[in-house]
Coordinates of C-alpha atoms and ligand atoms in Angstrom, one line a residue:
M371 CA 30.3 18.1 -7.7
A372 CA 29.5 20.8 -4.9
E373 CA 26.2 18.9 -5.6
K374 CA 27.7 15.2 -4.3
E375 CA 29.8 17.2 -1.5
K376 CA 27.1 18.2 0.0
V377 CA 25.1 15.3 0.1
E378 CA 28.2 13.3 1.5
A379 CA 29.1 15.8 4.2
S380 CA 25.1 15.7 4.9
S381 CA 25.5 11.6 5.4
E382 CA 28.7 11.7 8.0
Y383 CA 26.6 14.7 9.9
I384 CA 23.4 12.4 10.3
S385 CA 25.2 9.2 11.2
S386 CA 24.7 10.3 14.9
N387 CA 21.1 11.7 15.3
F388 CA 19.4 12.6 18.9
I389 CA 17.8 9.1 19.6
H390 CA 21.8 7.7 19.4
N391 CA 22.5 10.8 21.9
I392 CA 19.8 9.9 24.2
I393 CA 21.6 6.1 24.2
E394 CA 24.2 7.0 24.6
K395 CA 23.4 8.9 27.6
D396 CA 21.4 6.1 29.1
L397 CA 24.3 3.7 27.9
E398 CA 26.7 5.9 30.4
N399 CA 23.9 6.1 33.0
Q400 CA 23.7 2.5 33.3
T401 CA 19.9 3.0 32.8
Y402 CA 19.1 -0.7 31.8
S403 CA 20.4 -3.7 32.8
G404 CA 20.2 -5.0 29.4
P405 CA 21.1 -4.2 26.0
V406 CA 19.8 -1.5 23.2
Y407 CA 16.8 -3.1 22.5
T408 CA 14.7 -1.9 19.6
R409 CA 11.9 -3.1 17.6
F410 CA 10.0 -2.6 13.8
P411 CA 6.3 -2.9 14.9
P412 CA 3.8 -2.5 12.0
E413 CA 0.5 -3.2 11.8
P414 CA -0.3 -5.5 9.2
N415 CA -2.9 -4.0 7.2
G416 CA -0.7 -3.7 3.8
Y417 CA 2.3 -3.5 2.6
L418 CA 5.5 -1.4 3.7
H419 CA 5.9 1.6 2.0
I420 CA 9.1 3.9 1.8
G421 CA 8.2 5.5 5.1
H422 CA 7.9 2.6 6.6
A423 CA 12.2 2.6 5.7
K424 CA 13.1 5.5 7.2
S425 CA 11.7 3.7 10.4
I426 CA 13.2 -0.2 9.2
C427 CA 16.5 1.4 8.9
L428 CA 16.9 3.6 11.7
N429 CA 15.5 0.1 14.2
F430 CA 17.9 -1.6 12.6
T431 CA 20.9 0.5 12.5
T432 CA 20.6 2.3 15.6
A433 CA 21.1 -1.5 17.5
Q434 CA 23.5 -2.2 15.5
K435 CA 25.0 0.6 16.1
Y436 CA 25.2 -0.4 20.1
N437 CA 25.4 -3.6 20.1
G438 CA 22.1 -4.3 20.3
K439 CA 19.1 -6.6 19.0
C440 CA 16.1 -4.9 17.0
N441 CA 12.4 -7.6 17.2
L442 CA 10.1 -7.5 14.3
R443 CA 7.1 -7.2 15.9
F444 CA 3.3 -7.2 14.0
D445 CA 0.9 -5.3 16.3
D446 CA -1.9 -7.4 15.3
T447 CA -4.5 -5.8 17.6
N448 CA -7.0 -4.7 15.5
P449 CA -8.2 -8.0 14.1
V450 CA -10.8 -6.7 11.4
K451 CA -8.1 -5.6 9.2
E452 CA -5.4 -8.2 9.6
D453 CA -4.0 -10.6 6.8
T454 CA -1.1 -13.1 6.6
E455 CA -0.6 -11.5 2.9
Y456 CA 0.5 -8.5 4.8
V457 CA 2.9 -10.5 7.0
E458 CA 4.2 -12.4 4.2
S459 CA 5.4 -9.6 2.8
I460 CA 6.5 -7.5 5.6
K461 CA 9.0 -10.5 6.3
E462 CA 10.7 -10.0 2.2
D463 CA 10.9 -6.1 2.9
V464 CA 12.9 -6.5 5.9
K465 CA 14.9 -8.9 4.9
W466 CA 15.1 -7.8 1.5
L467 CA 16.7 -4.4 2.8
G468 CA 19.4 -6.6 4.7
F469 CA 17.9 -6.2 8.0
Q470 CA 17.7 -10.3 9.5
W471 CA 15.1 -9.1 13.3
D472 CA 16.4 -10.7 16.7
R473 CA 13.2 -12.4 17.7
L474 CA 9.6 -12.1 15.1
I475 CA 6.6 -11.7 17.5
F476 CA 2.7 -11.0 16.9
A477 CA 1.3 -8.5 19.6
S478 CA -1.5 -11.2 20.0
D479 CA 1.0 -13.4 21.2
Y480 CA 0.7 -12.2 24.5
F481 CA -2.8 -10.9 25.2
D482 CA -3.1 -13.5 28.0
K483 CA -1.0 -11.6 29.7
M484 CA -2.7 -8.1 28.9
Y485 CA -5.2 -9.1 29.7
E486 CA -3.7 -10.2 33.3
Y487 CA -2.6 -6.5 33.3
A488 CA -5.6 -5.2 32.6
V489 CA -7.3 -7.3 35.9
E490 CA -4.2 -5.8 38.1
L491 CA -5.4 -2.1 37.3
I492 CA -8.9 -2.8 38.2
K493 CA -7.8 -4.3 41.2
K494 CA -5.5 -1.5 41.8
G495 CA -8.2 0.4 41.3
K496 CA -6.8 1.9 38.8
A497 CA -9.2 1.5 36.0
F498 CA -13.0 0.5 35.9
V499 CA -15.3 -1.1 33.0
C500 CA -17.7 2.0 31.2
D501 CA -21.8 1.3 29.9
L502 CA -21.7 4.7 28.0
S503 CA -21.3 4.8 24.6
A504 CA -19.0 5.1 22.0
E505 CA -20.5 8.6 20.8
E506 CA -21.7 10.0 25.0
I507 CA -17.9 9.1 25.6
R508 CA -16.7 11.8 23.2
Q509 CA -18.3 14.1 24.8
Y510 CA -18.1 12.8 28.4
R511 CA -14.5 13.4 27.3
G512 CA -14.4 17.0 26.6
T513 CA -12.4 19.4 24.5
L514 CA -8.8 21.3 24.3
T515 CA -10.3 23.8 26.1
E516 CA -13.4 22.2 28.3
P517 CA -12.3 19.3 30.2
G518 CA -14.3 16.8 30.2
K519 CA -16.6 15.1 32.7
E520 CA -16.3 11.9 34.4
S521 CA -18.0 8.9 33.2
P522 CA -21.5 7.4 36.1
Y523 CA -20.0 4.7 35.8
R524 CA -16.5 5.4 37.3
Y525 CA -16.2 5.0 40.4
R526 CA -17.6 1.4 40.4
T527 CA -16.1 -1.8 43.2
V528 CA -13.2 -3.2 42.2
E529 CA -15.7 -6.7 43.0
E530 CA -17.9 -5.4 40.6
N531 CA -15.5 -4.4 37.9
L532 CA -13.2 -7.6 38.2
E533 CA -16.4 -9.2 37.2
L534 CA -18.4 -6.9 34.7
F535 CA -14.4 -7.2 33.0
E536 CA -14.7 -11.6 33.0
K537 CA -18.4 -11.4 31.8
M538 CA -17.0 -9.0 28.7
R539 CA -14.2 -11.8 28.0
Q540 CA -16.5 -14.0 27.9
G541 CA -18.2 -12.7 25.4
L542 CA -21.3 -11.5 27.0
Y543 CA -22.5 -8.3 25.1
K544 CA -22.4 -7.5 22.5
D545 CA -19.7 -4.8 20.5
G546 CA -19.8 -1.8 22.3
E547 CA -22.0 -2.4 24.8
K548 CA -19.1 -2.3 27.6
V549 CA -15.0 -1.0 27.3
L550 CA -12.8 -0.9 29.6
R551 CA -11.4 2.6 31.0
A552 CA -8.0 3.6 32.8
K553 CA -8.9 5.8 35.6
I554 CA -6.8 9.0 35.1
D555 CA -7.6 12.1 35.3
M556 CA -10.8 14.1 33.3
S557 CA -9.5 17.2 33.6
S558 CA -5.9 16.3 32.1
P559 CA -5.3 18.6 29.7
N560 CA -3.9 16.0 27.4
I561 CA -7.4 14.5 25.9
N562 CA -5.7 11.6 25.6
M563 CA -5.3 11.7 30.0
R564 CA -9.0 11.9 30.1
D565 CA -9.7 7.8 31.2
P566 CA -8.5 6.6 27.7
V567 CA -10.3 3.0 26.4
I568 CA -8.0 0.5 27.4
Y569 CA -10.1 -2.9 26.1
R570 CA -13.2 -2.9 23.3
I571 CA -15.5 -5.4 22.2
A572 CA -15.6 -6.9 19.3
H573 CA -16.4 -10.0 18.2
A574 CA -14.2 -10.9 14.8
E575 CA -12.0 -13.8 14.4
H576 CA -8.2 -13.0 14.6
H577 CA -5.6 -14.2 12.1
N578 CA -4.1 -15.4 14.8
T579 CA -5.6 -15.7 18.1
R580 CA -9.6 -16.9 15.8
N581 CA -11.9 -17.2 18.0
K582 CA -10.2 -16.8 21.9
W583 CA -11.1 -13.2 21.7
C584 CA -13.8 -11.0 21.1
I585 CA -12.2 -7.7 23.6
Y586 CA -9.4 -6.5 22.0
P587 CA -7.1 -4.4 24.4
M588 CA -6.7 -0.8 22.5
Y589 CA -3.6 0.6 20.9
D590 CA -2.2 2.8 23.5
Y591 CA -2.7 0.8 26.3
A592 CA -1.0 -2.5 24.1
H593 CA 2.1 -0.6 23.2
P594 CA 4.1 -0.1 26.3
L595 CA 3.3 -3.6 28.0
E596 CA 4.2 -5.7 23.9
D597 CA 8.0 -3.1 24.5
A598 CA 8.0 -3.5 28.5
I599 CA 7.9 -7.4 28.0
E600 CA 10.1 -8.3 25.2
G601 CA 12.4 -6.2 27.1
I602 CA 12.1 -2.5 24.5
T603 CA 14.5 -0.2 26.2
H604 CA 13.8 2.9 22.9
S605 CA 10.7 2.8 21.4
I606 CA 10.9 4.4 18.2
C607 CA 7.5 6.1 17.1
T608 CA 6.8 9.2 14.3
L609 CA 5.8 12.3 16.1
E610 CA 1.7 11.9 16.4
F611 CA 1.8 10.1 19.1
E612 CA 3.8 12.5 20.9
D613 CA 0.9 13.3 22.5
H614 CA -0.1 9.7 23.9
R615 CA 3.5 9.4 25.8
P616 CA 2.6 10.3 29.1
L617 CA -0.8 7.3 28.9
Y618 CA 2.4 4.9 27.3
D619 CA 4.4 6.1 31.2
W620 CA 1.0 5.9 32.9
V621 CA 0.7 2.1 31.8
L622 CA 3.9 1.4 33.0
K623 CA 4.5 3.2 36.5
E624 CA 0.8 2.1 37.5
L625 CA 1.9 -1.7 36.3
E626 CA 5.2 -0.2 38.2
W627 CA 7.8 -1.8 36.0
K628 CA 11.0 -1.4 36.9
E629 CA 13.2 -0.6 33.4
P630 CA 10.6 1.2 31.6
P631 CA 11.4 1.6 28.0
Q632 CA 11.2 5.3 27.1
Q633 CA 9.3 6.1 23.8
I634 CA 11.1 8.2 21.0
E635 CA 9.1 10.3 18.3
F636 CA 10.7 11.2 14.7
A637 CA 9.1 13.0 11.4
R638 CA 7.1 10.5 10.0
L639 CA 9.2 10.6 6.0
N640 CA 6.8 12.9 3.8
L641 CA 7.7 12.5 0.0
T642 CA 7.0 14.7 -3.3
N643 CA 4.6 13.6 -5.8
T644 CA 3.6 10.4 -3.7
V645 CA 1.3 9.5 -0.6
M646 CA 3.3 7.3 2.1
S647 CA -0.6 5.9 3.4
K648 CA -1.2 2.3 3.5
R649 CA -5.1 2.7 3.7
Y650 CA -4.8 5.2 0.6
L651 CA -2.2 2.5 -1.6
K652 CA -5.2 0.4 -0.6
A653 CA -7.8 1.9 -1.4
L654 CA -5.5 2.8 -5.2
V655 CA -5.0 -1.2 -4.7
D656 CA -8.8 -2.1 -5.0
N657 CA -10.0 0.7 -8.1
N658 CA -7.2 -0.7 -9.4
D659 CA -6.0 2.8 -10.1
V660 CA -2.5 0.5 -10.5
E661 CA -1.8 -3.1 -11.1
G662 CA -1.1 -4.2 -7.5
W663 CA 0.7 -3.9 -4.3
D664 CA 4.6 -3.8 -6.2
D665 CA 2.9 -1.7 -8.8
P666 CA 6.2 0.8 -10.4
R667 CA 4.7 3.3 -9.0
M668 CA 4.1 2.2 -6.0
P669 CA 6.2 3.8 -3.4
T670 CA 5.9 0.5 -1.1
I671 CA 9.6 -1.2 -1.2
A672 CA 7.7 -4.5 -3.1
G673 CA 6.5 -1.5 -6.2
L674 CA 10.7 -0.2 -5.2
R675 CA 12.2 -3.5 -5.7
R676 CA 10.3 -4.2 -8.7
R677 CA 10.8 -0.4 -10.3
G678 CA 14.7 -1.7 -9.8
Y679 CA 15.6 0.1 -6.9
T680 CA 18.6 -1.5 -4.7
P681 CA 18.4 -1.8 -1.2
E682 CA 21.6 -0.3 -1.1
S683 CA 19.4 3.2 -2.4
I684 CA 17.3 3.4 -0.2
R685 CA 19.2 2.2 2.9
D686 CA 21.3 5.6 1.7
F687 CA 18.4 7.8 1.4
C688 CA 17.0 7.2 4.4
E689 CA 20.9 8.0 6.2
R690 CA 21.1 11.2 4.1
I691 CA 17.3 12.2 5.2
G692 CA 18.6 11.9 8.5
V693 CA 16.2 11.3 11.7
S694 CA 14.9 14.8 13.7
K695 CA 11.6 16.0 15.8
A696 CA 10.3 18.9 12.4
N697 CA 7.9 17.4 10.5
S698 CA 9.2 18.6 6.5
T699 CA 8.8 16.1 2.7
V700 CA 11.6 15.7 1.0
D701 CA 11.7 15.7 -2.7
I702 CA 11.5 12.7 -4.3
A703 CA 14.8 13.5 -6.7
L704 CA 16.9 12.6 -4.0
L705 CA 15.5 8.8 -3.9
E706 CA 16.3 8.6 -7.4
H707 CA 19.6 10.5 -7.3
C708 CA 20.4 8.1 -4.2
I709 CA 19.3 4.9 -7.1
R710 CA 21.4 6.8 -9.9
E711 CA 24.8 7.2 -8.0
D712 CA 24.3 3.5 -6.8
L713 CA 24.0 2.0 -10.4
K714 CA 26.1 4.4 -12.0
D715 CA 29.0 2.6 -12.0
K716 CA 27.2 -0.9 -11.1
V717 CA 25.6 -1.2 -15.1
E718 CA 26.7 -2.0 -18.3
S719 CA 25.1 0.5 -20.7
R720 CA 23.3 -0.7 -24.3
M721 CA 21.5 1.3 -27.3
V722 CA 17.5 1.0 -26.8
V723 CA 15.0 2.7 -29.3
L724 CA 11.7 3.3 -27.8
N725 CA 10.1 4.9 -30.6
P726 CA 12.2 3.3 -34.2
L727 CA 12.7 5.8 -36.7
K728 CA 13.9 4.0 -40.0
V729 CA 17.5 5.7 -41.6
V730 CA 18.7 4.0 -45.2
I731 CA 22.3 5.0 -45.1
T732 CA 22.0 5.1 -49.1
N733 CA 26.0 5.5 -49.6
Y734 CA 26.5 2.1 -47.3
P735 CA 26.4 -1.3 -49.3
E736 CA 24.2 -4.3 -49.6
N737 CA 24.1 -7.6 -48.1
F738 CA 27.4 -6.3 -45.7
S739 CA 28.1 -5.5 -41.7
E740 CA 30.6 -5.0 -39.6
E741 CA 30.3 -4.9 -35.6
M742 CA 31.0 -2.1 -34.3
E743 CA 33.2 -1.8 -30.7
I744 CA 31.4 0.4 -27.8
E745 CA 32.3 0.6 -23.9
N746 CA 29.7 -0.7 -21.9
S747 CA 30.4 2.2 -19.1
K748 CA 31.1 5.4 -19.6
E749 CA 32.4 5.4 -16.0
D750 CA 33.9 1.8 -15.6
E751 CA 36.7 0.8 -18.0
T752 CA 37.0 -2.4 -16.8
K753 CA 33.9 -3.6 -17.9
G754 CA 34.7 -3.5 -21.4
N755 CA 34.0 -3.1 -24.5
R756 CA 31.1 -4.9 -26.7
K757 CA 30.3 -5.5 -31.0
V758 CA 27.4 -4.4 -32.1
S759 CA 26.8 -4.8 -35.8
F760 CA 25.8 -2.0 -38.0
S761 CA 24.2 -2.2 -41.5
R762 CA 22.9 0.0 -44.2
E763 CA 19.7 0.4 -42.5
L764 CA 18.7 1.3 -38.2
Y765 CA 16.7 2.3 -36.2
V766 CA 16.7 5.6 -34.7
E767 CA 14.3 7.6 -31.6
R768 CA 12.1 10.1 -34.0
D769 CA 13.2 12.4 -31.7
D770 CA 16.3 12.2 -32.6
F771 CA 14.5 14.2 -36.4
M772 CA 13.0 17.8 -36.3
E773 CA 11.9 18.7 -40.0
I774 CA 12.5 22.2 -38.4
P775 CA 14.0 22.1 -36.3
E776 CA 14.8 25.0 -33.2
K777 CA 17.5 26.7 -32.1
K778 CA 19.9 25.2 -30.9
Y779 CA 18.7 21.5 -31.9
F780 CA 21.6 19.4 -33.0
R781 CA 20.3 16.4 -33.6
L782 CA 19.5 15.3 -37.1
F783 CA 17.7 18.1 -39.8
P784 CA 17.7 17.8 -43.2
G785 CA 21.6 18.6 -44.5
N786 CA 22.5 18.1 -40.9
E787 CA 25.8 16.0 -39.9
V788 CA 25.5 13.6 -36.7
R789 CA 27.9 11.1 -34.8
L790 CA 26.2 7.6 -34.2
K791 CA 27.4 6.3 -31.0
G792 CA 29.6 5.1 -31.5
A793 CA 29.7 4.1 -35.4
Y794 CA 29.6 7.3 -38.1
F795 CA 29.0 10.6 -39.1
I796 CA 25.6 10.7 -40.9
T797 CA 24.3 13.4 -43.3
C798 CA 20.4 13.4 -43.5
N799 CA 19.7 13.7 -46.6
E800 CA 16.0 13.3 -47.8
V801 CA 13.1 12.4 -45.8
I802 CA 10.1 10.0 -46.9
K803 CA 6.3 10.3 -45.7
D804 CA 2.9 8.4 -45.9
A805 CA 0.5 9.9 -48.1
D806 CA -1.3 11.4 -44.5
G807 CA 2.7 13.0 -44.1
N808 CA 4.0 11.1 -41.5
V809 CA 7.7 10.8 -41.7
T810 CA 8.6 7.0 -42.3
E811 CA 12.0 7.0 -43.0
L812 CA 15.3 9.1 -42.9
R813 CA 17.7 8.7 -46.2
C814 CA 21.2 9.4 -45.3
T815 CA 24.9 8.7 -45.9
Y816 CA 27.5 8.1 -44.0
D817 CA 31.5 8.8 -44.2
P818 CA 33.5 6.3 -43.9
A819 CA 36.7 8.3 -42.9
T820 CA 34.3 9.1 -39.4
R821 CA 34.7 5.1 -38.0
S822 CA 34.9 5.3 -34.4
G823 CA 37.7 4.9 -33.1
S824 CA 39.5 5.6 -36.4
G825 CA 40.7 8.5 -34.9
F826 CA 39.2 11.2 -36.5
N827 CA 39.0 14.4 -36.5
A828 CA 39.0 16.9 -39.5
R829 CA 35.7 18.7 -38.5
K830 CA 33.6 18.0 -35.0
V831 CA 29.3 16.9 -34.8
K832 CA 27.4 19.2 -32.2
G833 CA 25.2 15.8 -31.6
T834 CA 25.1 11.7 -30.5
I835 CA 22.7 9.9 -30.8
H836 CA 21.9 6.2 -30.5
W837 CA 20.7 3.5 -33.1
V838 CA 20.5 0.3 -33.8
D839 CA 21.0 -2.0 -36.9
A840 CA 17.5 -3.3 -38.1
R841 CA 19.0 -6.5 -39.3
T842 CA 19.9 -7.8 -36.0
A843 CA 17.5 -5.3 -33.5
V844 CA 15.1 -7.3 -31.2
K845 CA 11.8 -6.0 -30.2
V846 CA 11.8 -5.5 -26.3
K847 CA 8.5 -3.5 -24.2
V848 CA 9.3 -0.6 -22.3
R849 CA 7.1 1.0 -19.7
N850 CA 8.5 4.7 -18.6
Y851 CA 6.8 5.7 -15.3
G852 CA 5.9 9.5 -14.3
Y853 CA 5.3 10.1 -10.7
L854 CA 1.6 8.6 -9.0
M855 CA 0.4 11.8 -8.0
I856 CA 0.6 15.2 -9.1
E857 CA -0.3 19.2 -7.7
N858 CA -3.5 20.0 -9.9
E859 CA -4.6 24.1 -10.4
K860 CA -5.5 24.2 -6.7
G861 CA -2.2 22.9 -5.5
E862 CA -4.0 19.6 -4.9
Y863 CA -2.7 16.3 -5.1
V864 CA -4.1 14.1 -7.6
L865 CA -3.2 10.6 -9.7
N866 CA -1.2 11.0 -12.7
P867 CA -3.7 10.0 -15.5
N868 CA -0.2 9.4 -17.4
S869 CA 2.0 8.0 -15.0
M870 CA 2.9 4.6 -17.3
E871 CA 4.2 4.8 -20.8
T872 CA 4.4 1.9 -23.0
F873 CA 7.2 1.8 -26.0
E874 CA 6.9 -1.5 -28.5
A875 CA 10.9 -0.7 -28.6
Y876 CA 13.9 -2.2 -30.5
A877 CA 16.9 -2.7 -28.9
E878 CA 20.4 -4.3 -29.5
P879 CA 20.2 -8.3 -29.8
E880 CA 22.0 -9.0 -26.5
L881 CA 19.2 -7.9 -24.6
N882 CA 17.4 -11.3 -25.6
N883 CA 19.5 -12.5 -23.1
A884 CA 18.3 -10.3 -20.2
K885 CA 17.0 -12.4 -17.5
A886 CA 14.3 -11.4 -15.0
G887 CA 16.5 -8.1 -11.9
E888 CA 18.8 -7.4 -14.7
R889 CA 19.2 -4.0 -14.9
F890 CA 21.4 -1.7 -17.8
Q891 CA 21.4 1.5 -18.5
F892 CA 19.9 2.1 -21.2
F893 CA 21.6 5.1 -23.3
R894 CA 20.5 9.0 -23.4
N895 CA 17.3 6.9 -22.5
G896 CA 17.9 6.1 -18.7
Y897 CA 18.4 2.8 -16.5
Y898 CA 15.8 0.0 -16.5
I899 CA 15.7 -3.3 -15.1
A900 CA 13.9 -6.6 -17.3
D901 CA 10.4 -6.6 -14.9
E902 CA 10.9 -9.3 -12.3
K903 CA 7.2 -10.6 -13.4
L904 CA 7.5 -10.3 -17.2
T905 CA 10.1 -11.2 -19.0
N906 CA 10.8 -14.8 -19.2
D907 CA 12.7 -16.2 -22.4
K908 CA 10.1 -15.3 -24.7
N909 CA 9.3 -11.9 -23.1
K910 CA 11.3 -9.5 -22.3
V911 CA 9.9 -6.2 -20.2
F912 CA 11.8 -3.4 -18.3
N913 CA 10.4 -0.8 -16.6
Q914 CA 12.5 2.3 -16.4
I915 CA 13.9 2.9 -12.8
V916 CA 15.1 6.6 -13.6
G917 CA 15.7 8.4 -15.9
L918 CA 19.6 10.1 -16.6
K919 CA 19.3 14.1 -15.9
S920 CA 19.4 14.5 -11.9
S921 CA 17.2 17.4 -11.1
W922 CA 17.5 16.8 -7.2
K923 CA 19.0 20.2 -6.0
K924 CA 20.0 20.8 -2.2
Ligands
ATP1848 P1 0.0 3.8 7.6 O1 -0.5 5.6 8.0 O2 0.9 4.6 6.0 O3 -0.5 3.0 7.7 P2 1.5 3.6 9.8 O4 2.5 4.4 11.0 O5 -0.3 3.1 11.1 O6 1.4 4.3 8.5 P3 2.3 1.1 10.8 O7 2.1 -0.8 10.0 O8 1.2 1.2 12.8 O9 2.1 2.4 9.9 O10 3.9 1.9 11.2 C1 5.0 0.9 11.7 C2 6.4 1.4 12.2 O11 6.4 3.0 11.0 C3 5.6 2.3 13.3 O12 6.5 2.7 14.1 C4 5.5 4.6 12.5 O13 5.6 5.0 13.9 C5 6.6 4.0 11.3 N1 6.3 4.4 10.0 C6 5.0 4.8 9.4 N2 4.8 4.9 7.9 C7 5.6 6.1 8.4 C8 6.4 6.8 8.0 N3 6.2 7.4 7.2 N4 8.3 7.7 8.5 C9 8.5 6.8 9.2 N5 8.4 6.1 9.6 C10 6.7 5.9 9.6
MG1849 MG1 -1.4 2.5 11.6

């Protein structure tokens, strides 16, 4: 209870953040003549992850809050790593999260304009063509403690620069032979301002512009222009771009932009037990360490969706973690807490036995069965009851039996009595084993007086376990997940070799009707979803969304 109160208090606090304070000042001062305008600018070089969800929620809800607009812009200025598969997945993910963009744009649509602006910078004497190699440029750049050295090509005339830049565009040079650099200050304490490269040659086909260009703008030059051309007012990005902001502002100042957008940085999301980098996630996919970008163990939006997370739970999570200027790592247990909160009164409960152990009730009539009434939800009475058949032979979880019980073990062991959920009390009398000594069956007796709903209270038992009727149970596949990454002895994150456990389980017959994407609580085992891809009329495959117990502490 205390936990819940804390969470709600913090989410109220978060609904306004330092970025909103900046925007409110701008609205007061009428800094911009147009509406508040944000954008989400992914590079289409992989699938989006939960870190991107933080940025999506922030950009779209900020626009909503101020009756503004938000664009989805593909930052596709790097021709080699990009792919239309990624473009499609990103659109799907943003929509699934519940957001609608104002305009959908490709940065590459601006290549003509970006070229014209580069020519303008050259004409103003603010950019030059440089023949130094990448390695030489690095050497000339200096270090944090030493100033850089000017390029010998820095003082080429405007005419010469215009001609060389045009020839770069025409494809007369090889990759790396020449670059266009901004002429700023080789002794700036900020290394990003030491005549940064703003255009490079890359003879590569681009997914959008094909072979039209062989020169491509660098991110730090392209991004402010993309924002400015679209009328973005607040360009929200992650903290690692803080040192690039002077260059962002320089580009727009030199091009005399009237109402330049402003870059605002916030701390990126880091989560325990996973990785938040498209490059790393792509390597997992390429190595077949996982079953694709939408593997339910992946922190991608597609993976979380397949795992059974709802858009509401992810938006709630993004709201609760808030927006700040300080980097930190969020406990993945908070994400799990959010999905539990969302599902607990939405989904119905069913009984599924993951590791079946047969129970025979020796004093129960043969060839007889009855229907037990069991509630569909502990949280929500309006969900009513369902009928579950009960007979002489049942399955229970292997874990719910111990031949030699530990201390405080209240489930089945020889001589002990437990409650079968929604049915009777049974007592274990005899343990049947195979030749190798494995337990294969339990012989039990039941007490007819203890029938659930009969008001029986002559004695109490400490354990309640779930079961299925062996006569009517259906076989389903169940997959439980561990974390994708775990810490090794040195405290480093490594891939968890046991991140998936599969079960040939027995379920209540009702689960035979489960539709792909349908969610349930499996009594005592957690929340599950019928896998989107693998569930059909014949096969039922359930993914564990999350277990029932919260380990989240604030
Ligand atoms: P990655 O390193 O995973 O590829 P990226 O920053 O290169 O991430 P982009 O496609 O460039 O990915 O990101 C699009 C937007 O999402 C950017 O504004 C970026 O700052 C933001 N973003 C990326 N990762 C996170 C994160 N972990 N938390 C918050 N925002 C993020
Ligand atoms: Mg990137």
